[in-house]
Amino acid sequence: MHRRPVDTELAARIAEPRRAITVVWGPRQVGKTTSAKAAVAESGMAAHYASVGAPATHSLGWVRRQWEIARASAALGRAVLALDGISHIPGWAEEVAALWAADTHAGRDLRVVVVGTQPPREATEGSLLDSLHLGPWTYAECREAFGWELDTYLFCGGYPGGAPFVEAAAATGAGAAAGTVAAPDLDAWRAYVTDQVIEATIARDILGVNRVEKPALLRQLLALACERSGTVMSYTAMRDRLPEAGNTTTLAHYLALLGAAGLVTGLPKYTGGAVRQRASSPKLAALAPALVAALSGRTLADVRRDPAFRGRLVRTAIGAYLVARAPASGLEVTYWRQGERAVDFVLEERGTGAEERGAEGRAAGAEGRLL
């Protein structure tokens, strides 16, 4: 089994002296459950793993029941509790913090890992909730785990569950040496991405926990963002393309929901520390190249023979890589454009303000820790 770097980090957090609840979060189908189960097993401690299942279990009472089961093990020594899918339970962060505090007061050595698709606002430095983000798989990970060449990653990359549909070619000579990979079973692969990633995310992680008046518009916006991934598009232009849009405020809200769920986002324009306006045009960005390819109707061969399509996938893959690593790095991913000049991605340290930058830095990006 391929071991992601974050797996080592999670195992280390469980093994260290009890200090905080570890929140493992990220989009669907990137291996959060696999990582959590492996780290718990590796700890060698008495363990209790529980996953939120049917809607009837979506209650704080369910959390308390699982916690009591784990406490019985902690009475005999060190123990670890893993709660999977917890972001679907309203108010879970406050509840687990209270239960954790009670264990601390009682002197129980119960380590806790919670797994969800989004972090709570309380998961910040210095709190009882210690955040650990898992993003879509990188090219290096897919190459190491599955032997994929770059073009295969640009088409299929991000979700390891799609690997069974990408068959390794029985190639010889130079092709085999280069790690050539045959075309995937496109029908099965697209079904996996659309059903297990896109629709499952929309149904459970967005519609299941948010009020969305126009689910059809949400899906149309997702498709548009994948179609135009890597390009700047105003909300007015989006509204003109989507007949049910109504107003730009709704589109901005829906794009934020899709971004929080790890599907697509709108990168803001770098302004040199000036207050960003909602009316500014975002750069649309799918958060894994597989999302673009699955909804495009194109084939893997198109990556090699269509430079424009390949370029869009390259920009998508780079943007997705940066966005996935921004939370742990304390960075915000933006873009910059002025007239004919443009920078695809700007990495800006959070908390740097306009007073720290001169006029030249605001105009040309010469200051403000641009990477």
PDB file of N, CA and C in Angstrom, residues 207 211-221 242-247 250 254:
ATOM      1  N   LEU A 207     -25.336  19.597  -0.273  1.00  0.00           N
ATOM      2  CA  LEU A 207     -26.785  19.651  -0.057  1.00  0.00           C
ATOM      3  C   LEU A 207     -27.180  19.080   1.297  1.00  0.00           C
ATOM      4  N   ARG A 211     -28.242  24.859   2.972  1.00  0.00           N
ATOM      5  CA  ARG A 211     -29.489  25.165   2.268  1.00  0.00           C
ATOM      6  C   ARG A 211     -29.144  25.688   0.885  1.00  0.00           C
ATOM      7  N   VAL A 212     -29.532  24.953  -0.134  1.00  0.00           N
ATOM      8  CA  VAL A 212     -29.264  25.318  -1.523  1.00  0.00           C
ATOM      9  C   VAL A 212     -30.594  25.358  -2.254  1.00  0.00           C
ATOM     10  N   GLU A 213     -30.991  26.539  -2.678  1.00  0.00           N
ATOM     11  CA  GLU A 213     -32.296  26.708  -3.326  1.00  0.00           C
ATOM     12  C   GLU A 213     -32.325  26.139  -4.737  1.00  0.00           C
ATOM     13  N   LYS A 214     -31.179  26.151  -5.414  1.00  0.00           N
ATOM     14  CA  LYS A 214     -31.138  25.727  -6.817  1.00  0.00           C
ATOM     15  C   LYS A 214     -30.030  24.691  -7.025  1.00  0.00           C
ATOM     16  N   PRO A 215     -30.284  23.436  -6.656  1.00  0.00           N
ATOM     17  CA  PRO A 215     -29.253  22.404  -6.855  1.00  0.00           C
ATOM     18  C   PRO A 215     -28.821  22.263  -8.304  1.00  0.00           C
ATOM     19  N   ALA A 216     -29.760  22.445  -9.239  1.00  0.00           N
ATOM     20  CA  ALA A 216     -29.405  22.329 -10.658  1.00  0.00           C
ATOM     21  C   ALA A 216     -28.393  23.403 -11.042  1.00  0.00           C
ATOM     22  N   LEU A 217     -28.570  24.604 -10.528  1.00  0.00           N
ATOM     23  CA  LEU A 217     -27.628  25.687 -10.814  1.00  0.00           C
ATOM     24  C   LEU A 217     -26.258  25.372 -10.221  1.00  0.00           C
ATOM     25  N   LEU A 218     -26.226  24.780  -9.029  1.00  0.00           N
ATOM     26  CA  LEU A 218     -24.961  24.387  -8.413  1.00  0.00           C
ATOM     27  C   LEU A 218     -24.193  23.438  -9.322  1.00  0.00           C
ATOM     28  N   ARG A 219     -24.887  22.461  -9.878  1.00  0.00           N
ATOM     29  CA  ARG A 219     -24.234  21.500 -10.779  1.00  0.00           C
ATOM     30  C   ARG A 219     -23.799  22.163 -12.079  1.00  0.00           C
ATOM     31  N   GLN A 220     -24.609  23.084 -12.593  1.00  0.00           N
ATOM     32  CA  GLN A 220     -24.237  23.784 -13.816  1.00  0.00           C
ATOM     33  C   GLN A 220     -22.995  24.644 -13.595  1.00  0.00           C
ATOM     34  N   LEU A 221     -22.912  25.272 -12.427  1.00  0.00           N
ATOM     35  CA  LEU A 221     -21.740  26.081 -12.112  1.00  0.00           C
ATOM     36  C   LEU A 221     -20.495  25.207 -12.001  1.00  0.00           C
ATOM     37  N   LEU A 242     -25.363  30.844 -17.531  1.00  0.00           N
ATOM     38  CA  LEU A 242     -26.212  29.938 -16.751  1.00  0.00           C
ATOM     39  C   LEU A 242     -27.597  30.549 -16.620  1.00  0.00           C
ATOM     40  N   PRO A 243     -28.571  30.062 -17.363  1.00  0.00           N
ATOM     41  CA  PRO A 243     -29.898  30.698 -17.414  1.00  0.00           C
ATOM     42  C   PRO A 243     -30.626  30.767 -16.081  1.00  0.00           C
ATOM     43  N   GLU A 244     -30.332  29.863 -15.142  1.00  0.00           N
ATOM     44  CA  GLU A 244     -31.037  29.862 -13.864  1.00  0.00           C
ATOM     45  C   GLU A 244     -30.314  30.673 -12.789  1.00  0.00           C
ATOM     46  N   ALA A 245     -29.262  31.373 -13.163  1.00  0.00           N
ATOM     47  CA  ALA A 245     -28.398  31.991 -12.162  1.00  0.00           C
ATOM     48  C   ALA A 245     -29.114  33.029 -11.306  1.00  0.00           C
ATOM     49  N   GLY A 246     -29.904  33.866 -11.906  1.00  0.00           N
ATOM     50  CA  GLY A 246     -30.589  34.889 -11.122  1.00  0.00           C
ATOM     51  C   GLY A 246     -29.680  36.069 -10.838  1.00  0.00           C
ATOM     52  N   ASN A 247     -28.824  35.979  -9.826  1.00  0.00           N
ATOM     53  CA  ASN A 247     -27.938  37.094  -9.501  1.00  0.00           C
ATOM     54  C   ASN A 247     -26.535  36.592  -9.192  1.00  0.00           C
ATOM     55  N   THR A 250     -25.684  34.883  -5.644  1.00  0.00           N
ATOM     56  CA  THR A 250     -25.945  33.446  -5.535  1.00  0.00           C
ATOM     57  C   THR A 250     -24.795  32.648  -6.129  1.00  0.00           C
ATOM     58  N   TYR A 254     -22.514  29.882  -4.217  1.00  0.00           N
ATOM     59  CA  TYR A 254     -22.420  28.492  -4.667  1.00  0.00           C
ATOM     60  C   TYR A 254     -20.980  28.115  -4.990  1.00  0.00           C
TER      61      TYR A 254
END
